[in-house]
């Protein structure tokens, strides 16, 4: 099984009273020393830990990349959410004019920006999916999205198998997909369930309850529990996935997060004056909903999860798990004969989006990962 | 080509309006977003995964390779000194787990054993090159696997090669030149002058200049400390000028002044290992561990390993030039390999079947033997019984004859007796006398 090492969060950020993301760094590495490699006592300072600074310098020089995709029906506040998350005008909030016809097919739009904070450069790519779920017949509306995700994996794979390959392969793979659930207050709709089932096998999915200002706190809680129940019933594993928790610290931290997923968020990119402070919020006749106030909505939790504590983890899981799964499928599919236990047999060509295997097969695959030895 | 067809179909449905990547603009941030914790996140992940570093020490026996490693890492690695009588060059590899504050390092030290000891040293460099290639090959195999676990793979590729030069004071030996030339495209070479307390300061400067010029004139590419990053450019630049480092190794601690220091004591004075005026050990430690460890690892991966991989893949028949053939050649090679593998499996199956048949035959033969034996035994016993039976029958016949004879005599005797009783009593007396005289007949 692809195991995930423990994660520490040394960066101190000023958060509200509920601070589930903060934890102390693990003091010792989680890999035990095998009998072949005896631990050695060093009698003096050697300076090995300087390698951490070297790593940091290298990382800051190279810059970081992050690709995020927002999926949901129109009018759920996706563009506003992206602007709020990254505190900049990624793009204009799409407002359908009265004259423009609704898009007949799903079109994906990608925008790339470079943002910098305290010397750290981040190349951020946001992919929007206007038109998702807007038609009368939404059958197979997930195909273009799955196709886009697979295309990014394909691009990376092609770069990786080149003979003369670049030092740093540009990473356009989608690291995180935020799925906007409309605030009906009831439960997940069939469209949501279908989409989530297919998507969470290829990419990290974070579902959020959009436009949560139309629900009261109690309604939010009931909605959240119902959605969690739905996810469990349909075996949908959203990020952070339980199977990738490496050790007890991870599990504790991630269970707290899993308890609150899906986050009920509100997006806003206008500032208002509240008690003398300038805050981002939505102004209504009955009050101002502060986006960054935990009592009003859970946007800070989403932001912390995505950016401040789990960004590297998202990228790692995409690279080590989802991309590897894609690679295995892709390299297997030219073989028409079944190879034996654990090898997924896909009969179709890669022209269309790869058929994602049934959930049972994925779990089987995961199980056999841990059992298979050196397999050619 | 599949990818083109893919994007073609997507473009037909209008999937991409803007392509990411080209011409991305920098957007100002209106507040604190928080991704400046990214380097910390990355570092924390690496810390929990642990680091690994592999050093190869190449040098003649007795130049102080093990001692220098002990001194560098402030610990006593186990191992006895090698003899000079090795028939060929071998490599000895040991892995250790070092821990400093929260950083765990898996250190592998590979040492040559018997380098430069043979009479004919033409092939001395071969085991070293083969070892380095074997590590690259192992990594390449792991990378080419369909189901791979690269992120938890224990990287055994050599990140730095310390080449120990004997302190003759004159110039490089031809063995050194040849070996370094063979190694320079495969590994980062850092040449060092070993046991440099045998050379005086003025000789040392001349020696260093001679070595550097010889390396340059022979086209040997040694590792240059990187000077492209401002924070370390200056120090690396000055250090580059000090190459090759003249080092001394010592694990003994002596009291100098009022501190315990690593040093070597001679009747004419004490050489301090960590004194920069005495030797370049501190510079070596700075460069190797504290400043450039990550760069060494990256150079190994992105330059030396990529070169090896390119050569190996070209050997296997891959081509990049024709875009159409890219996925196909990968598939083709996989097909070929798979067929090869299947063929091997079949061969093995055949072999096993043959062996099985053979074993069955042997067993059959054995069993037949046993059966034959049993038959023979049975026959023998039967014969024995028949013989016995015959004997017994003979005896019985004898006995019967005797019994018959006795009966006849008995009747004859009775007849005589009845006749005698008629004839007179003298006969009986006679017979009585006979009877008396004959002990056998006096039974009544």
mmCIF file with all atom_site columns, N, CA and C in Angstrom, chain A residues 6 8 33 40-41 43 46 48-49 54 57-58 87 107-108 113 117 148 155 162-165 307-308 312-313 316 324 327 342 351 374 376, chain B residues 2 6 14-16 19 25 30 33-34 41 44-45 48 74-75 97 100-101 143 145 147-148 229 289-290 293-294 298 306 309-310 320 337:
data_model
loop_
_atom_site.group_PDB
_atom_site.id
_atom_site.type_symbol
_atom_site.label_atom_id
_atom_site.label_alt_id
_atom_site.label_comp_id
_atom_site.label_asym_id
_atom_site.label_entity_id
_atom_site.label_seq_id
_atom_site.pdbx_PDB_ins_code
_atom_site.Cartn_x
_atom_site.Cartn_y
_atom_site.Cartn_z
_atom_site.occupancy
_atom_site.B_iso_or_equiv
_atom_site.pdbx_formal_charge
_atom_site.auth_seq_id
_atom_site.auth_comp_id
_atom_site.auth_asym_id
_atom_site.auth_atom_id
_atom_site.pdbx_PDB_model_num
ATOM 1   N N  . UNK A 1 6   ? 4.189   10.818 8.194   1.00 0.00 ? 6   UNK A N  1
ATOM 2   C CA . UNK A 1 6   ? 3.494   11.795 9.045   1.00 0.00 ? 6   UNK A CA 1
ATOM 3   C C  . UNK A 1 6   ? 3.815   13.202 8.597   1.00 0.00 ? 6   UNK A C  1
ATOM 4   N N  . UNK A 1 8   ? 4.072   17.302 9.570   1.00 0.00 ? 8   UNK A N  1
ATOM 5   C CA . UNK A 1 8   ? 4.171   18.260 10.673  1.00 0.00 ? 8   UNK A CA 1
ATOM 6   C C  . UNK A 1 8   ? 3.819   19.632 10.183  1.00 0.00 ? 8   UNK A C  1
ATOM 7   N N  . UNK A 1 33  ? 14.802  1.477  12.180  1.00 0.00 ? 33  UNK A N  1
ATOM 8   C CA . UNK A 1 33  ? 16.034  0.996  11.548  1.00 0.00 ? 33  UNK A CA 1
ATOM 9   C C  . UNK A 1 33  ? 15.983  -0.517 11.511  1.00 0.00 ? 33  UNK A C  1
ATOM 10  N N  . UNK A 1 40  ? 23.727  4.405  14.660  1.00 0.00 ? 40  UNK A N  1
ATOM 11  C CA . UNK A 1 40  ? 25.058  4.751  15.145  1.00 0.00 ? 40  UNK A CA 1
ATOM 12  C C  . UNK A 1 40  ? 24.978  5.971  16.025  1.00 0.00 ? 40  UNK A C  1
ATOM 13  N N  . UNK A 1 41  ? 25.711  5.947  17.085  1.00 0.00 ? 41  UNK A N  1
ATOM 14  C CA . UNK A 1 41  ? 25.774  7.097  17.966  1.00 0.00 ? 41  UNK A CA 1
ATOM 15  C C  . UNK A 1 41  ? 26.803  8.062  17.442  1.00 0.00 ? 41  UNK A C  1
ATOM 16  N N  . UNK A 1 43  ? 29.257  11.108 18.170  1.00 0.00 ? 43  UNK A N  1
ATOM 17  C CA . UNK A 1 43  ? 29.821  11.658 19.380  1.00 0.00 ? 43  UNK A CA 1
ATOM 18  C C  . UNK A 1 43  ? 29.910  13.168 19.342  1.00 0.00 ? 43  UNK A C  1
ATOM 19  N N  . UNK A 1 46  ? 27.762  16.914 13.664  1.00 0.00 ? 46  UNK A N  1
ATOM 20  C CA . UNK A 1 46  ? 28.294  16.738 12.320  1.00 0.00 ? 46  UNK A CA 1
ATOM 21  C C  . UNK A 1 46  ? 27.728  17.783 11.374  1.00 0.00 ? 46  UNK A C  1
ATOM 22  N N  . UNK A 1 48  ? 24.406  17.338 9.902   1.00 0.00 ? 48  UNK A N  1
ATOM 23  C CA . UNK A 1 48  ? 23.529  16.737 8.909   1.00 0.00 ? 48  UNK A CA 1
ATOM 24  C C  . UNK A 1 48  ? 22.266  17.557 8.746   1.00 0.00 ? 48  UNK A C  1
ATOM 25  N N  . UNK A 1 49  ? 21.823  18.180 9.834   1.00 0.00 ? 49  UNK A N  1
ATOM 26  C CA . UNK A 1 49  ? 20.520  18.858 9.738   1.00 0.00 ? 49  UNK A CA 1
ATOM 27  C C  . UNK A 1 49  ? 20.602  20.092 8.853   1.00 0.00 ? 49  UNK A C  1
ATOM 28  N N  . UNK A 1 54  ? 19.276  23.352 3.053   1.00 0.00 ? 54  UNK A N  1
ATOM 29  C CA . UNK A 1 54  ? 19.595  23.204 1.630   1.00 0.00 ? 54  UNK A CA 1
ATOM 30  C C  . UNK A 1 54  ? 18.328  22.890 0.834   1.00 0.00 ? 54  UNK A C  1
ATOM 31  N N  . UNK A 1 57  ? 16.185  26.012 0.456   1.00 0.00 ? 57  UNK A N  1
ATOM 32  C CA . UNK A 1 57  ? 16.700  26.948 -0.535  1.00 0.00 ? 57  UNK A CA 1
ATOM 33  C C  . UNK A 1 57  ? 16.379  26.446 -1.928  1.00 0.00 ? 57  UNK A C  1
ATOM 34  N N  . UNK A 1 58  ? 16.601  25.141 -2.111  1.00 0.00 ? 58  UNK A N  1
ATOM 35  C CA . UNK A 1 58  ? 16.337  24.574 -3.439  1.00 0.00 ? 58  UNK A CA 1
ATOM 36  C C  . UNK A 1 58  ? 14.872  24.724 -3.792  1.00 0.00 ? 58  UNK A C  1
ATOM 37  N N  . UNK A 1 87  ? -7.142  35.328 -2.509  1.00 0.00 ? 87  UNK A N  1
ATOM 38  C CA . UNK A 1 87  ? -7.150  36.765 -2.232  1.00 0.00 ? 87  UNK A CA 1
ATOM 39  C C  . UNK A 1 87  ? -6.671  37.571 -3.418  1.00 0.00 ? 87  UNK A C  1
ATOM 40  N N  . UNK A 1 107 ? -17.619 23.087 -20.871 1.00 0.00 ? 107 UNK A N  1
ATOM 41  C CA . UNK A 1 107 ? -16.342 23.604 -21.347 1.00 0.00 ? 107 UNK A CA 1
ATOM 42  C C  . UNK A 1 107 ? -15.450 23.846 -20.137 1.00 0.00 ? 107 UNK A C  1
ATOM 43  N N  . UNK A 1 108 ? -14.220 23.391 -20.239 1.00 0.00 ? 108 UNK A N  1
ATOM 44  C CA . UNK A 1 108 ? -13.289 23.610 -19.129 1.00 0.00 ? 108 UNK A CA 1
ATOM 45  C C  . UNK A 1 108 ? -12.420 24.812 -19.423 1.00 0.00 ? 108 UNK A C  1
ATOM 46  N N  . UNK A 1 113 ? -1.795  31.580 -12.841 1.00 0.00 ? 113 UNK A N  1
ATOM 47  C CA . UNK A 1 113 ? -1.193  32.799 -12.307 1.00 0.00 ? 113 UNK A CA 1
ATOM 48  C C  . UNK A 1 113 ? -0.006  32.423 -11.450 1.00 0.00 ? 113 UNK A C  1
ATOM 49  N N  . UNK A 1 117 ? 4.508   35.054 -2.091  1.00 0.00 ? 117 UNK A N  1
ATOM 50  C CA . UNK A 1 117 ? 4.313   35.501 -0.716  1.00 0.00 ? 117 UNK A CA 1
ATOM 51  C C  . UNK A 1 117 ? 5.562   35.180 0.062   1.00 0.00 ? 117 UNK A C  1
ATOM 52  N N  . UNK A 1 148 ? -10.157 15.435 -19.037 1.00 0.00 ? 148 UNK A N  1
ATOM 53  C CA . UNK A 1 148 ? -9.149  16.464 -18.796 1.00 0.00 ? 148 UNK A CA 1
ATOM 54  C C  . UNK A 1 148 ? -8.121  15.976 -17.784 1.00 0.00 ? 148 UNK A C  1
ATOM 55  N N  . UNK A 1 155 ? -0.037  13.555 -20.162 1.00 0.00 ? 155 UNK A N  1
ATOM 56  C CA . UNK A 1 155 ? 1.038   14.463 -20.527 1.00 0.00 ? 155 UNK A CA 1
ATOM 57  C C  . UNK A 1 155 ? 2.262   14.226 -19.661 1.00 0.00 ? 155 UNK A C  1
ATOM 58  N N  . UNK A 1 162 ? 10.103  9.800  -21.755 1.00 0.00 ? 162 UNK A N  1
ATOM 59  C CA . UNK A 1 162 ? 11.034  10.234 -22.788 1.00 0.00 ? 162 UNK A CA 1
ATOM 60  C C  . UNK A 1 162 ? 12.419  9.738  -22.443 1.00 0.00 ? 162 UNK A C  1
ATOM 61  N N  . UNK A 1 163 ? 13.248  9.644  -23.464 1.00 0.00 ? 163 UNK A N  1
ATOM 62  C CA . UNK A 1 163 ? 14.618  9.233  -23.194 1.00 0.00 ? 163 UNK A CA 1
ATOM 63  C C  . UNK A 1 163 ? 15.421  10.416 -22.674 1.00 0.00 ? 163 UNK A C  1
ATOM 64  N N  . UNK A 1 164 ? 15.332  11.534 -23.403 1.00 0.00 ? 164 UNK A N  1
ATOM 65  C CA . UNK A 1 164 ? 15.987  12.744 -22.900 1.00 0.00 ? 164 UNK A CA 1
ATOM 66  C C  . UNK A 1 164 ? 14.893  13.556 -22.258 1.00 0.00 ? 164 UNK A C  1
ATOM 67  N N  . UNK A 1 165 ? 14.810  13.483 -20.962 1.00 0.00 ? 165 UNK A N  1
ATOM 68  C CA . UNK A 1 165 ? 13.706  14.204 -20.363 1.00 0.00 ? 165 UNK A CA 1
ATOM 69  C C  . UNK A 1 165 ? 14.203  15.408 -19.593 1.00 0.00 ? 165 UNK A C  1
ATOM 70  N N  . UNK A 1 307 ? -4.349  25.068 1.723   1.00 0.00 ? 307 UNK A N  1
ATOM 71  C CA . UNK A 1 307 ? -3.140  25.843 1.482   1.00 0.00 ? 307 UNK A CA 1
ATOM 72  C C  . UNK A 1 307 ? -2.134  25.722 2.616   1.00 0.00 ? 307 UNK A C  1
ATOM 73  N N  . UNK A 1 308 ? -2.616  25.895 3.830   1.00 0.00 ? 308 UNK A N  1
ATOM 74  C CA . UNK A 1 308 ? -1.616  26.063 4.877   1.00 0.00 ? 308 UNK A CA 1
ATOM 75  C C  . UNK A 1 308 ? -1.070  24.762 5.419   1.00 0.00 ? 308 UNK A C  1
ATOM 76  N N  . UNK A 1 312 ? 1.124   20.251 0.341   1.00 0.00 ? 312 UNK A N  1
ATOM 77  C CA . UNK A 1 312 ? 2.155   19.319 -0.088  1.00 0.00 ? 312 UNK A CA 1
ATOM 78  C C  . UNK A 1 312 ? 1.621   17.892 -0.073  1.00 0.00 ? 312 UNK A C  1
ATOM 79  N N  . UNK A 1 313 ? 0.762   17.618 0.913   1.00 0.00 ? 313 UNK A N  1
ATOM 80  C CA . UNK A 1 313 ? 0.198   16.274 0.987   1.00 0.00 ? 313 UNK A CA 1
ATOM 81  C C  . UNK A 1 313 ? -0.689  15.984 -0.214  1.00 0.00 ? 313 UNK A C  1
ATOM 82  N N  . UNK A 1 316 ? 1.517   15.211 -3.043  1.00 0.00 ? 316 UNK A N  1
ATOM 83  C CA . UNK A 1 316 ? 2.170   13.912 -2.902  1.00 0.00 ? 316 UNK A CA 1
ATOM 84  C C  . UNK A 1 316 ? 1.218   12.778 -3.206  1.00 0.00 ? 316 UNK A C  1
ATOM 85  N N  . UNK A 1 324 ? 0.260   7.077  -10.193 1.00 0.00 ? 324 UNK A N  1
ATOM 86  C CA . UNK A 1 324 ? 0.777   5.726  -10.321 1.00 0.00 ? 324 UNK A CA 1
ATOM 87  C C  . UNK A 1 324 ? -0.336  4.780  -10.769 1.00 0.00 ? 324 UNK A C  1
ATOM 88  N N  . UNK A 1 327 ? -0.829  5.298  -14.346 1.00 0.00 ? 327 UNK A N  1
ATOM 89  C CA . UNK A 1 327 ? 0.292   4.725  -15.081 1.00 0.00 ? 327 UNK A CA 1
ATOM 90  C C  . UNK A 1 327 ? 0.157   3.217  -15.188 1.00 0.00 ? 327 UNK A C  1
ATOM 91  N N  . UNK A 1 342 ? -4.605  -8.784 -9.534  1.00 0.00 ? 342 UNK A N  1
ATOM 92  C CA . UNK A 1 342 ? -4.081  -7.454 -9.298  1.00 0.00 ? 342 UNK A CA 1
ATOM 93  C C  . UNK A 1 342 ? -3.864  -6.637 -10.549 1.00 0.00 ? 342 UNK A C  1
ATOM 94  N N  . UNK A 1 351 ? -8.308  6.375  -26.214 1.00 0.00 ? 351 UNK A N  1
ATOM 95  C CA . UNK A 1 351 ? -8.837  7.559  -26.895 1.00 0.00 ? 351 UNK A CA 1
ATOM 96  C C  . UNK A 1 351 ? -9.876  8.240  -26.034 1.00 0.00 ? 351 UNK A C  1
ATOM 97  N N  . UNK A 1 374 ? 7.813   -8.521 -5.869  1.00 0.00 ? 374 UNK A N  1
ATOM 98  C CA . UNK A 1 374 ? 8.490   -7.915 -7.001  1.00 0.00 ? 374 UNK A CA 1
ATOM 99  C C  . UNK A 1 374 ? 7.811   -8.402 -8.271  1.00 0.00 ? 374 UNK A C  1
ATOM 100 N N  . UNK A 1 376 ? 6.901   -8.083 -12.221 1.00 0.00 ? 376 UNK A N  1
ATOM 101 C CA . UNK A 1 376 ? 7.298   -7.461 -13.472 1.00 0.00 ? 376 UNK A CA 1
ATOM 102 C C  . UNK A 1 376 ? 6.041   -7.011 -14.163 1.00 0.00 ? 376 UNK A C  1
ATOM 103 N N  . UNK B 2 2   ? -2.641  8.911  -29.845 1.00 0.00 ? 2   UNK B N  1
ATOM 104 C CA . UNK B 2 2   ? -3.792  8.945  -28.924 1.00 0.00 ? 2   UNK B CA 1
ATOM 105 C C  . UNK B 2 2   ? -3.984  10.294 -28.269 1.00 0.00 ? 2   UNK B C  1
ATOM 106 N N  . UNK B 2 6   ? -7.217  12.579 -28.394 1.00 0.00 ? 6   UNK B N  1
ATOM 107 C CA . UNK B 2 6   ? -7.873  12.949 -27.152 1.00 0.00 ? 6   UNK B CA 1
ATOM 108 C C  . UNK B 2 6   ? -8.219  14.422 -27.123 1.00 0.00 ? 6   UNK B C  1
ATOM 109 N N  . UNK B 2 14  ? -15.335 21.569 -27.099 1.00 0.00 ? 14  UNK B N  1
ATOM 110 C CA . UNK B 2 14  ? -15.044 22.898 -26.573 1.00 0.00 ? 14  UNK B CA 1
ATOM 111 C C  . UNK B 2 14  ? -14.479 22.862 -25.167 1.00 0.00 ? 14  UNK B C  1
ATOM 112 N N  . UNK B 2 15  ? -13.573 21.926 -24.917 1.00 0.00 ? 15  UNK B N  1
ATOM 113 C CA . UNK B 2 15  ? -13.106 21.790 -23.534 1.00 0.00 ? 15  UNK B CA 1
ATOM 114 C C  . UNK B 2 15  ? -12.107 22.862 -23.164 1.00 0.00 ? 15  UNK B C  1
ATOM 115 N N  . UNK B 2 16  ? -11.174 23.141 -24.033 1.00 0.00 ? 16  UNK B N  1
ATOM 116 C CA . UNK B 2 16  ? -10.140 24.098 -23.652 1.00 0.00 ? 16  UNK B CA 1
ATOM 117 C C  . UNK B 2 16  ? -10.345 25.420 -24.341 1.00 0.00 ? 16  UNK B C  1
ATOM 118 N N  . UNK B 2 19  ? -5.248  27.698 -22.761 1.00 0.00 ? 19  UNK B N  1
ATOM 119 C CA . UNK B 2 19  ? -4.262  26.675 -22.406 1.00 0.00 ? 19  UNK B CA 1
ATOM 120 C C  . UNK B 2 19  ? -3.470  27.187 -21.215 1.00 0.00 ? 19  UNK B C  1
ATOM 121 N N  . UNK B 2 25  ? 0.470   35.480 -15.795 1.00 0.00 ? 25  UNK B N  1
ATOM 122 C CA . UNK B 2 25  ? 0.872   36.738 -15.219 1.00 0.00 ? 25  UNK B CA 1
ATOM 123 C C  . UNK B 2 25  ? 0.950   36.618 -13.708 1.00 0.00 ? 25  UNK B C  1
ATOM 124 N N  . UNK B 2 30  ? -4.099  40.296 -2.146  1.00 0.00 ? 30  UNK B N  1
ATOM 125 C CA . UNK B 2 30  ? -4.707  41.348 -1.343  1.00 0.00 ? 30  UNK B CA 1
ATOM 126 C C  . UNK B 2 30  ? -4.588  41.073 0.146   1.00 0.00 ? 30  UNK B C  1
ATOM 127 N N  . UNK B 2 33  ? -2.366  34.865 2.342   1.00 0.00 ? 33  UNK B N  1
ATOM 128 C CA . UNK B 2 33  ? -3.045  33.627 1.963   1.00 0.00 ? 33  UNK B CA 1
ATOM 129 C C  . UNK B 2 33  ? -2.542  32.477 2.816   1.00 0.00 ? 33  UNK B C  1
ATOM 130 N N  . UNK B 2 34  ? -1.237  32.388 2.967   1.00 0.00 ? 34  UNK B N  1
ATOM 131 C CA . UNK B 2 34  ? -0.702  31.371 3.868   1.00 0.00 ? 34  UNK B CA 1
ATOM 132 C C  . UNK B 2 34  ? 0.126   30.304 3.212   1.00 0.00 ? 34  UNK B C  1
ATOM 133 N N  . UNK B 2 41  ? 6.196   22.754 4.861   1.00 0.00 ? 41  UNK B N  1
ATOM 134 C CA . UNK B 2 41  ? 5.450   21.513 4.660   1.00 0.00 ? 41  UNK B CA 1
ATOM 135 C C  . UNK B 2 41  ? 6.324   20.498 3.955   1.00 0.00 ? 41  UNK B C  1
ATOM 136 N N  . UNK B 2 44  ? 9.050   19.207 6.281   1.00 0.00 ? 44  UNK B N  1
ATOM 137 C CA . UNK B 2 44  ? 8.537   18.276 7.275   1.00 0.00 ? 44  UNK B CA 1
ATOM 138 C C  . UNK B 2 44  ? 8.295   16.907 6.684   1.00 0.00 ? 44  UNK B C  1
ATOM 139 N N  . UNK B 2 45  ? 7.747   16.915 5.459   1.00 0.00 ? 45  UNK B N  1
ATOM 140 C CA . UNK B 2 45  ? 7.526   15.622 4.814   1.00 0.00 ? 45  UNK B CA 1
ATOM 141 C C  . UNK B 2 45  ? 8.841   14.898 4.622   1.00 0.00 ? 45  UNK B C  1
ATOM 142 N N  . UNK B 2 48  ? 10.188  13.421 7.834   1.00 0.00 ? 48  UNK B N  1
ATOM 143 C CA . UNK B 2 48  ? 9.575   12.179 8.291   1.00 0.00 ? 48  UNK B CA 1
ATOM 144 C C  . UNK B 2 48  ? 9.926   11.024 7.380   1.00 0.00 ? 48  UNK B C  1
ATOM 145 N N  . UNK B 2 74  ? 31.950  11.604 12.986  1.00 0.00 ? 74  UNK B N  1
ATOM 146 C CA . UNK B 2 74  ? 32.078  11.642 14.443  1.00 0.00 ? 74  UNK B CA 1
ATOM 147 C C  . UNK B 2 74  ? 31.607  10.364 15.101  1.00 0.00 ? 74  UNK B C  1
ATOM 148 N N  . UNK B 2 75  ? 31.897  9.243  14.482  1.00 0.00 ? 75  UNK B N  1
ATOM 149 C CA . UNK B 2 75  ? 31.438  8.003  15.082  1.00 0.00 ? 75  UNK B CA 1
ATOM 150 C C  . UNK B 2 75  ? 32.364  6.892  14.651  1.00 0.00 ? 75  UNK B C  1
ATOM 151 N N  . UNK B 2 97  ? 22.400  4.020  10.219  1.00 0.00 ? 97  UNK B N  1
ATOM 152 C CA . UNK B 2 97  ? 21.333  4.980  10.490  1.00 0.00 ? 97  UNK B CA 1
ATOM 153 C C  . UNK B 2 97  ? 21.852  6.028  11.444  1.00 0.00 ? 97  UNK B C  1
ATOM 154 N N  . UNK B 2 100 ? 20.361  13.065 13.891  1.00 0.00 ? 100 UNK B N  1
ATOM 155 C CA . UNK B 2 100 ? 20.809  14.296 14.522  1.00 0.00 ? 100 UNK B CA 1
ATOM 156 C C  . UNK B 2 100 ? 19.593  15.186 14.704  1.00 0.00 ? 100 UNK B C  1
ATOM 157 N N  . UNK B 2 101 ? 19.298  15.572 15.911  1.00 0.00 ? 101 UNK B N  1
ATOM 158 C CA . UNK B 2 101 ? 18.046  16.240 16.320  1.00 0.00 ? 101 UNK B CA 1
ATOM 159 C C  . UNK B 2 101 ? 16.882  15.509 15.660  1.00 0.00 ? 101 UNK B C  1
ATOM 160 N N  . UNK B 2 143 ? 12.163  2.058  -11.637 1.00 0.00 ? 143 UNK B N  1
ATOM 161 C CA . UNK B 2 143 ? 11.406  3.121  -12.286 1.00 0.00 ? 143 UNK B CA 1
ATOM 162 C C  . UNK B 2 143 ? 10.600  2.599  -13.463 1.00 0.00 ? 143 UNK B C  1
ATOM 163 N N  . UNK B 2 145 ? 9.299   -0.368 -13.682 1.00 0.00 ? 145 UNK B N  1
ATOM 164 C CA . UNK B 2 145 ? 8.287   -1.343 -13.310 1.00 0.00 ? 145 UNK B CA 1
ATOM 165 C C  . UNK B 2 145 ? 6.920   -0.766 -13.555 1.00 0.00 ? 145 UNK B C  1
ATOM 166 N N  . UNK B 2 147 ? 4.221   -1.587 -11.654 1.00 0.00 ? 147 UNK B N  1
ATOM 167 C CA . UNK B 2 147 ? 3.709   -1.243 -10.322 1.00 0.00 ? 147 UNK B CA 1
ATOM 168 C C  . UNK B 2 147 ? 4.917   -0.930 -9.461  1.00 0.00 ? 147 UNK B C  1
ATOM 169 N N  . UNK B 2 148 ? 5.151   0.324  -9.190  1.00 0.00 ? 148 UNK B N  1
ATOM 170 C CA . UNK B 2 148 ? 6.397   0.667  -8.527  1.00 0.00 ? 148 UNK B CA 1
ATOM 171 C C  . UNK B 2 148 ? 6.136   1.457  -7.257  1.00 0.00 ? 148 UNK B C  1
ATOM 172 N N  . UNK B 2 229 ? 23.598  29.810 -6.931  1.00 0.00 ? 229 UNK B N  1
ATOM 173 C CA . UNK B 2 229 ? 22.670  30.344 -5.936  1.00 0.00 ? 229 UNK B CA 1
ATOM 174 C C  . UNK B 2 229 ? 23.407  31.325 -5.049  1.00 0.00 ? 229 UNK B C  1
ATOM 175 N N  . UNK B 2 289 ? 28.906  17.940 3.575   1.00 0.00 ? 289 UNK B N  1
ATOM 176 C CA . UNK B 2 289 ? 27.705  17.679 4.351   1.00 0.00 ? 289 UNK B CA 1
ATOM 177 C C  . UNK B 2 289 ? 26.868  18.931 4.552   1.00 0.00 ? 289 UNK B C  1
ATOM 178 N N  . UNK B 2 290 ? 27.525  19.983 5.019   1.00 0.00 ? 290 UNK B N  1
ATOM 179 C CA . UNK B 2 290 ? 26.695  21.080 5.499   1.00 0.00 ? 290 UNK B CA 1
ATOM 180 C C  . UNK B 2 290 ? 26.180  21.991 4.402   1.00 0.00 ? 290 UNK B C  1
ATOM 181 N N  . UNK B 2 293 ? 25.121  18.759 0.329   1.00 0.00 ? 293 UNK B N  1
ATOM 182 C CA . UNK B 2 293 ? 24.644  17.375 0.289   1.00 0.00 ? 293 UNK B CA 1
ATOM 183 C C  . UNK B 2 293 ? 23.471  17.241 -0.683  1.00 0.00 ? 293 UNK B C  1
ATOM 184 N N  . UNK B 2 294 ? 22.554  18.198 -0.602  1.00 0.00 ? 294 UNK B N  1
ATOM 185 C CA . UNK B 2 294 ? 21.374  18.118 -1.463  1.00 0.00 ? 294 UNK B CA 1
ATOM 186 C C  . UNK B 2 294 ? 21.759  18.282 -2.915  1.00 0.00 ? 294 UNK B C  1
ATOM 187 N N  . UNK B 2 298 ? 21.140  15.805 -6.058  1.00 0.00 ? 298 UNK B N  1
ATOM 188 C CA . UNK B 2 298 ? 20.406  16.204 -7.253  1.00 0.00 ? 298 UNK B CA 1
ATOM 189 C C  . UNK B 2 298 ? 21.226  15.985 -8.505  1.00 0.00 ? 298 UNK B C  1
ATOM 190 N N  . UNK B 2 306 ? 20.434  10.287 -15.341 1.00 0.00 ? 306 UNK B N  1
ATOM 191 C CA . UNK B 2 306 ? 19.751  10.509 -16.615 1.00 0.00 ? 306 UNK B CA 1
ATOM 192 C C  . UNK B 2 306 ? 20.624  10.060 -17.776 1.00 0.00 ? 306 UNK B C  1
ATOM 193 N N  . UNK B 2 309 ? 20.499  6.380  -17.874 1.00 0.00 ? 309 UNK B N  1
ATOM 194 C CA . UNK B 2 309 ? 19.177  5.932  -18.332 1.00 0.00 ? 309 UNK B CA 1
ATOM 195 C C  . UNK B 2 309 ? 19.043  6.110  -19.826 1.00 0.00 ? 309 UNK B C  1
ATOM 196 N N  . UNK B 2 310 ? 19.542  7.252  -20.314 1.00 0.00 ? 310 UNK B N  1
ATOM 197 C CA . UNK B 2 310 ? 19.438  7.500  -21.750 1.00 0.00 ? 310 UNK B CA 1
ATOM 198 C C  . UNK B 2 310 ? 20.190  6.439  -22.525 1.00 0.00 ? 310 UNK B C  1
ATOM 199 N N  . UNK B 2 320 ? 13.177  8.461  -29.323 1.00 0.00 ? 320 UNK B N  1
ATOM 200 C CA . UNK B 2 320 ? 12.324  9.600  -29.001 1.00 0.00 ? 320 UNK B CA 1
ATOM 201 C C  . UNK B 2 320 ? 11.880  10.347 -30.228 1.00 0.00 ? 320 UNK B C  1
ATOM 202 N N  . UNK B 2 337 ? 9.346   -7.843 -23.838 1.00 0.00 ? 337 UNK B N  1
ATOM 203 C CA . UNK B 2 337 ? 9.792   -8.339 -22.533 1.00 0.00 ? 337 UNK B CA 1
ATOM 204 C C  . UNK B 2 337 ? 8.813   -9.352 -21.990 1.00 0.00 ? 337 UNK B C  1
#
